[in-house]
């Protein structure tokens, strides 16, 4: 059980890495969707 | 309600994949920390294998998709293949980074060193550097079509390193362990059945995770394309 700290560290790195990546992906997609909607709205107003 | 563009149906498929991936990852965690026995010689630290190997598998699979999609892009000149290659490369780099982080954490207590310059570790680092260069090329260069072509060539050349990584532990004496799943005695003969089942479950869960991430990354690239297209259309019409 000596190396439990190493196992914990590896586990934390993997899960934090995955969660951070999924979070940034979702955030970026949401921002792009907003930009697209705004752009469509502006273009439709301009005719 | 179903929309004419099939959005509702795609959302339902996406939700099913999210749930399947979530359940598979949860089962994998239960299996790693409760079900699978502790390895006799390395002890509890050997459980890192159930993250380290699936991360390596996912990154190699992602780079294989880059390889195939890059060939198809150069052949068909269809932007769709370029989108898949770019999306997959990003995922591959993230998981290759996790391999390069979890590997040294496992190595420190077992080998007494965080890093050794043996064939497996060095070639994996080179693979990571190649695909980081691929992503930098895509981010830096501004000429759309040429950028995609240069990136496709780099994506194909980079993949040629993967067979070298796989066979490096067989061709040279390395610190890194020999393959345990596919051995000369047969598939899975070098491992305890419970360990093999846990590793199989981890590989399955990470493969589902790849498809989930791929869906999001492809959507991101398509949204960027649509915004670019509308901006260009507006610029030329005004």
Tab-separated table of C-alpha atoms in Angstrom:
chain	number	residue	atom	x	y	z
A	1	UNK	CA	0.000	0.000	0.000
A	2	UNK	CA	3.124	2.236	-0.052
A	3	UNK	CA	2.474	3.628	-3.495
A	4	UNK	CA	-1.114	4.694	-2.975
A	5	UNK	CA	-0.089	8.351	-3.405
A	6	UNK	CA	1.294	7.647	-6.875
A	7	UNK	CA	-1.874	5.780	-7.862
A	8	UNK	CA	-3.975	8.665	-6.540
A	9	UNK	CA	-1.864	11.216	-8.456
A	10	UNK	CA	-2.168	9.300	-11.741
A	11	UNK	CA	-5.917	8.956	-11.231
A	12	UNK	CA	-6.304	12.674	-10.501
A	13	UNK	CA	-4.273	13.655	-13.581
A	14	UNK	CA	-6.334	11.401	-15.886
A	15	UNK	CA	-9.751	12.483	-14.613
A	16	UNK	CA	-8.914	16.164	-14.247
A	17	UNK	CA	-7.437	16.084	-17.770
A	18	UNK	CA	-10.530	14.453	-19.265
A	19	UNK	CA	-13.015	16.640	-17.356
A	20	UNK	CA	-11.117	19.836	-18.254
A	21	UNK	CA	-10.993	18.823	-21.927
A	22	UNK	CA	-14.738	18.019	-22.059
A	23	UNK	CA	-15.519	21.294	-20.235
A	24	UNK	CA	-13.452	23.442	-22.635
A	25	UNK	CA	-14.970	21.636	-25.643
A	26	UNK	CA	-18.505	22.302	-24.392
A	27	UNK	CA	-17.717	25.949	-23.578
A	28	UNK	CA	-16.143	26.564	-26.995
A	29	UNK	CA	-19.079	24.925	-28.799
A	30	UNK	CA	-21.571	26.994	-26.830
A	31	UNK	CA	-19.657	30.198	-27.658
A	32	UNK	CA	-19.536	29.276	-31.359
A	33	UNK	CA	-23.279	28.511	-31.395
A	34	UNK	CA	-23.956	31.955	-29.889
A	35	UNK	CA	-21.700	33.611	-32.487
A	36	UNK	CA	-23.469	31.780	-35.290
A	37	UNK	CA	-26.939	32.740	-34.061
A	38	UNK	CA	-25.845	36.370	-33.683
A	39	UNK	CA	-24.340	36.399	-37.152
A	40	UNK	CA	-27.496	34.895	-38.696
A	41	UNK	CA	-29.650	37.437	-36.867
A	42	UNK	CA	-27.467	40.358	-38.049
A	43	UNK	CA	-27.479	39.125	-41.632
A	44	UNK	CA	-31.252	38.626	-41.681
A	45	UNK	CA	-31.746	42.205	-40.327
A	46	UNK	CA	-29.493	43.573	-43.050
A	47	UNK	CA	-31.616	41.658	-45.532
B	1	UNK	CA	-40.114	16.244	-31.917
B	2	UNK	CA	-38.233	15.369	-35.061
B	3	UNK	CA	-36.969	18.313	-37.142
B	4	UNK	CA	-36.459	18.093	-40.922
B	5	UNK	CA	-32.651	18.310	-40.513
B	6	UNK	CA	-32.658	15.326	-38.156
B	7	UNK	CA	-31.290	17.378	-35.198
B	8	UNK	CA	-33.608	15.781	-32.644
B	9	UNK	CA	-32.584	12.276	-33.700
B	10	UNK	CA	-28.887	13.200	-33.491
B	11	UNK	CA	-29.407	14.650	-29.980
B	12	UNK	CA	-31.039	11.408	-28.836
B	13	UNK	CA	-28.137	9.378	-30.247
B	14	UNK	CA	-25.707	11.751	-28.516
B	15	UNK	CA	-27.510	11.355	-25.174
B	16	UNK	CA	-27.436	7.559	-25.493
B	17	UNK	CA	-23.683	7.705	-26.109
B	18	UNK	CA	-23.196	10.024	-23.101
B	19	UNK	CA	-25.070	7.581	-20.853
B	20	UNK	CA	-23.299	4.515	-22.244
B	21	UNK	CA	-19.893	6.162	-21.800
B	22	UNK	CA	-20.744	7.322	-18.283
B	23	UNK	CA	-21.903	3.846	-17.221
B	24	UNK	CA	-18.877	2.171	-18.829
B	25	UNK	CA	-16.461	4.580	-17.087
B	26	UNK	CA	-18.214	4.057	-13.734
B	27	UNK	CA	-18.058	0.256	-14.122
B	28	UNK	CA	-14.401	0.567	-15.075
B	29	UNK	CA	-13.659	2.529	-11.866
B	30	UNK	CA	-15.528	-0.025	-9.724
B	31	UNK	CA	-13.639	-2.825	-11.432
B	32	UNK	CA	-10.227	-1.143	-10.967
B	33	UNK	CA	-10.637	-0.258	-7.301
B	34	UNK	CA	-12.903	-3.047	-5.999
B	35	UNK	CA	-13.005	-6.094	-8.285
B	36	UNK	CA	-9.510	-6.625	-9.689
B	37	UNK	CA	-6.900	-8.244	-7.357
B	38	UNK	CA	-3.662	-6.463	-6.452
B	39	UNK	CA	-0.703	-7.580	-8.562
B	40	UNK	CA	1.841	-9.644	-6.586
B	41	UNK	CA	5.160	-7.992	-7.503
B	42	UNK	CA	4.294	-4.328	-8.148
B	43	UNK	CA	1.437	-4.018	-5.652
B	44	UNK	CA	-1.262	-1.367	-5.780
B	45	UNK	CA	0.660	0.910	-8.206
B	46	UNK	CA	0.081	-1.623	-11.022
B	47	UNK	CA	-3.551	-0.425	-11.150
B	48	UNK	CA	-2.264	2.604	-13.078
B	49	UNK	CA	-2.121	0.194	-16.024
B	50	UNK	CA	-5.938	0.349	-16.309
B	51	UNK	CA	-5.661	4.091	-17.122
B	52	UNK	CA	-2.271	4.171	-18.797
B	53	UNK	CA	-2.953	1.463	-21.420
B	54	UNK	CA	-6.457	2.750	-22.396
B	55	UNK	CA	-5.035	6.289	-22.770
B	56	UNK	CA	-2.323	4.858	-25.064
B	57	UNK	CA	-4.926	2.836	-26.994
B	58	UNK	CA	-7.183	5.877	-27.412
B	59	UNK	CA	-4.322	8.084	-28.635
B	60	UNK	CA	-3.083	5.435	-31.106
B	61	UNK	CA	-6.636	4.907	-32.361
B	62	UNK	CA	-7.106	8.676	-32.733
B	63	UNK	CA	-3.857	8.940	-34.730
B	64	UNK	CA	-4.955	5.991	-36.870
B	65	UNK	CA	-8.143	7.938	-37.695
B	66	UNK	CA	-5.944	10.956	-38.568
B	67	UNK	CA	-3.891	8.688	-40.855
B	68	UNK	CA	-6.930	7.247	-42.678
B	69	UNK	CA	-8.785	10.577	-42.934
B	70	UNK	CA	-5.636	12.358	-44.176
B	71	UNK	CA	-5.207	9.789	-46.962
B	72	UNK	CA	-8.889	10.148	-47.875
B	73	UNK	CA	-8.597	13.947	-47.831
B	74	UNK	CA	-5.572	13.949	-50.165
B	75	UNK	CA	-7.358	11.502	-52.433
B	76	UNK	CA	-10.928	12.891	-52.485
B	77	UNK	CA	-10.161	16.573	-51.660
B	78	UNK	CA	-13.258	16.600	-49.458
B	79	UNK	CA	-13.155	19.040	-46.491
B	80	UNK	CA	-15.200	16.565	-44.416
B	81	UNK	CA	-12.178	14.203	-44.120
B	82	UNK	CA	-9.959	17.121	-43.121
B	83	UNK	CA	-12.396	17.994	-40.325
B	84	UNK	CA	-12.305	14.419	-38.979
B	85	UNK	CA	-8.487	14.311	-39.158
B	86	UNK	CA	-8.110	17.638	-37.326
B	87	UNK	CA	-10.671	16.681	-34.664
B	88	UNK	CA	-9.054	13.291	-34.053
B	89	UNK	CA	-5.522	14.741	-33.824
B	90	UNK	CA	-6.578	17.044	-30.980
B	91	UNK	CA	-8.057	14.150	-29.013
B	92	UNK	CA	-4.983	12.006	-29.720
B	93	UNK	CA	-2.633	14.680	-28.361
B	94	UNK	CA	-4.671	15.062	-25.150
B	95	UNK	CA	-4.568	11.322	-24.440
B	96	UNK	CA	-0.937	10.941	-25.524
B	97	UNK	CA	-0.148	13.688	-22.968
B	98	UNK	CA	-1.946	11.625	-20.313
B	99	UNK	CA	0.161	8.578	-21.313
B	100	UNK	CA	3.317	10.666	-20.876
B	101	UNK	CA	2.108	11.835	-17.448
B	102	UNK	CA	0.814	8.531	-16.034
B	103	UNK	CA	3.837	6.568	-17.337
B	104	UNK	CA	6.432	8.435	-15.224
B	105	UNK	CA	4.125	8.312	-12.159
B	106	UNK	CA	4.054	4.509	-12.547
B	107	UNK	CA	7.782	4.328	-13.355
B	108	UNK	CA	9.044	6.312	-10.338
B	109	UNK	CA	8.319	3.715	-7.623
B	110	UNK	CA	9.019	0.704	-9.889
B	111	UNK	CA	12.154	1.780	-11.823
B	112	UNK	CA	13.384	4.393	-9.344
B	113	UNK	CA	13.315	7.082	-12.067
B	114	UNK	CA	10.619	9.307	-13.533
B	115	UNK	CA	11.974	8.967	-17.059
B	116	UNK	CA	14.500	6.818	-18.940
B	117	UNK	CA	15.493	7.395	-22.556
B	118	UNK	CA	14.589	3.904	-23.740
B	119	UNK	CA	13.086	3.122	-27.152
B	120	UNK	CA	9.409	2.935	-26.074
B	121	UNK	CA	9.377	6.132	-24.029
B	122	UNK	CA	11.453	8.155	-26.485
B	123	UNK	CA	9.415	7.080	-29.532
B	124	UNK	CA	6.169	7.919	-27.691
B	125	UNK	CA	7.539	11.372	-26.865
B	126	UNK	CA	8.452	11.819	-30.555
B	127	UNK	CA	4.888	10.804	-31.541
B	128	UNK	CA	3.490	13.421	-29.164
B	129	UNK	CA	5.832	16.089	-30.575
B	130	UNK	CA	4.832	15.237	-34.169
B	131	UNK	CA	1.120	15.673	-33.475
B	132	UNK	CA	1.691	18.812	-31.382
B	133	UNK	CA	3.512	20.137	-34.474
B	134	UNK	CA	0.483	19.045	-36.553
B	135	UNK	CA	-1.859	21.103	-34.336
B	136	UNK	CA	0.549	24.069	-34.369
B	137	UNK	CA	0.698	23.909	-38.163
B	138	UNK	CA	-3.091	24.035	-38.308
B	139	UNK	CA	-3.225	26.929	-35.853
B	140	UNK	CA	-0.422	29.017	-37.400
B	141	UNK	CA	-0.803	28.751	-41.153
B	142	UNK	CA	-3.614	30.816	-42.665
B	143	UNK	CA	-3.888	29.392	-46.168
B	144	UNK	CA	-6.889	27.005	-45.892
B	145	UNK	CA	-6.333	24.460	-48.638
B	146	UNK	CA	-2.530	24.357	-48.441
B	147	UNK	CA	-2.648	24.178	-44.661
B	148	UNK	CA	-4.951	21.152	-44.859
B	149	UNK	CA	-2.647	19.454	-47.382
B	150	UNK	CA	0.546	20.026	-45.349
B	151	UNK	CA	-1.269	18.845	-42.216
B	152	UNK	CA	-2.512	15.712	-44.008
B	153	UNK	CA	1.056	14.811	-45.036
B	154	UNK	CA	2.285	15.328	-41.469
B	155	UNK	CA	-0.656	13.285	-40.142
B	156	UNK	CA	0.286	10.369	-42.408
B	157	UNK	CA	4.037	10.530	-41.694
B	158	UNK	CA	3.424	10.837	-37.946
B	159	UNK	CA	1.388	7.647	-37.847
B	160	UNK	CA	4.307	5.629	-39.246
B	161	UNK	CA	5.904	6.011	-35.804
B	162	UNK	CA	3.193	3.882	-34.129
B	163	UNK	CA	4.297	0.423	-35.396
B	164	UNK	CA	7.815	1.429	-34.318
B	165	UNK	CA	6.504	2.239	-30.815
B	166	UNK	CA	4.681	-1.100	-30.632
B	167	UNK	CA	7.637	-3.222	-31.708
B	168	UNK	CA	10.285	-1.189	-29.868
B	169	UNK	CA	9.967	-3.346	-26.725
B	170	UNK	CA	10.505	-6.500	-28.806
B	171	UNK	CA	13.382	-5.188	-30.940
B	172	UNK	CA	15.458	-3.641	-28.115
B	173	UNK	CA	16.067	-4.249	-24.444
B	174	UNK	CA	13.909	-1.653	-22.733
B	175	UNK	CA	12.783	-0.782	-19.214
B	176	UNK	CA	9.212	-0.765	-20.456
B	177	UNK	CA	7.391	-4.115	-19.959
B	178	UNK	CA	6.774	-6.479	-22.880
B	179	UNK	CA	3.197	-6.815	-24.265
B	180	UNK	CA	0.952	-8.740	-21.867
B	181	UNK	CA	-2.285	-9.027	-23.858
B	182	UNK	CA	-1.037	-10.252	-27.239
B	183	UNK	CA	1.868	-12.635	-26.601
B	184	UNK	CA	3.472	-15.591	-28.409
B	185	UNK	CA	1.332	-17.935	-26.278
B	186	UNK	CA	-1.903	-16.331	-27.512
B	187	UNK	CA	-4.260	-13.471	-26.716
B	188	UNK	CA	-4.677	-12.795	-23.000
B	189	UNK	CA	-2.563	-15.783	-21.856
B	190	UNK	CA	-0.085	-13.572	-20.011
B	191	UNK	CA	-2.684	-12.119	-17.610
B	192	UNK	CA	-5.099	-13.170	-14.899
B	193	UNK	CA	-8.679	-13.372	-16.357
B	194	UNK	CA	-10.002	-10.740	-13.908
B	195	UNK	CA	-7.185	-8.347	-14.884
B	196	UNK	CA	-7.839	-9.022	-18.552
B	197	UNK	CA	-11.587	-8.364	-18.078
B	198	UNK	CA	-10.879	-5.070	-16.261
B	199	UNK	CA	-8.435	-3.976	-18.945
B	200	UNK	CA	-10.985	-4.951	-21.644
B	201	UNK	CA	-13.687	-2.918	-19.881
B	202	UNK	CA	-11.317	0.069	-19.598
B	203	UNK	CA	-10.456	-0.139	-23.296
B	204	UNK	CA	-14.161	-0.320	-24.174
B	205	UNK	CA	-15.019	2.675	-21.944
B	206	UNK	CA	-12.216	4.783	-23.416
B	207	UNK	CA	-13.243	3.847	-26.973
B	208	UNK	CA	-16.766	5.108	-26.223
B	209	UNK	CA	-15.217	8.248	-24.744
B	210	UNK	CA	-13.294	8.757	-27.993
B	211	UNK	CA	-16.503	8.702	-30.064
B	212	UNK	CA	-18.183	11.085	-27.618
B	213	UNK	CA	-15.295	13.568	-27.794
B	214	UNK	CA	-15.049	13.148	-31.546
B	215	UNK	CA	-18.720	14.153	-31.921
B	216	UNK	CA	-18.091	17.380	-29.990
B	217	UNK	CA	-14.840	18.215	-31.838
B	218	UNK	CA	-16.397	17.607	-35.277
B	219	UNK	CA	-19.359	19.808	-34.302
B	220	UNK	CA	-16.891	22.536	-33.274
B	221	UNK	CA	-15.083	22.433	-36.620
B	222	UNK	CA	-18.383	22.485	-38.536
B	223	UNK	CA	-19.632	25.495	-36.533
B	224	UNK	CA	-16.362	27.333	-37.322
B	225	UNK	CA	-16.799	26.488	-41.014
B	226	UNK	CA	-20.383	27.740	-41.036
B	227	UNK	CA	-19.374	31.033	-39.364
B	228	UNK	CA	-16.499	31.486	-41.853
B	229	UNK	CA	-18.813	30.711	-44.756
B	230	UNK	CA	-21.446	33.258	-43.634
B	231	UNK	CA	-18.799	35.937	-43.007
B	232	UNK	CA	-17.245	35.395	-46.442
B	233	UNK	CA	-20.655	35.341	-48.135
B	234	UNK	CA	-21.590	38.611	-46.437
B	235	UNK	CA	-18.219	40.188	-47.296
B	236	UNK	CA	-18.498	39.389	-51.024
B	237	UNK	CA	-22.178	40.372	-51.291
B	238	UNK	CA	-21.628	43.778	-49.596
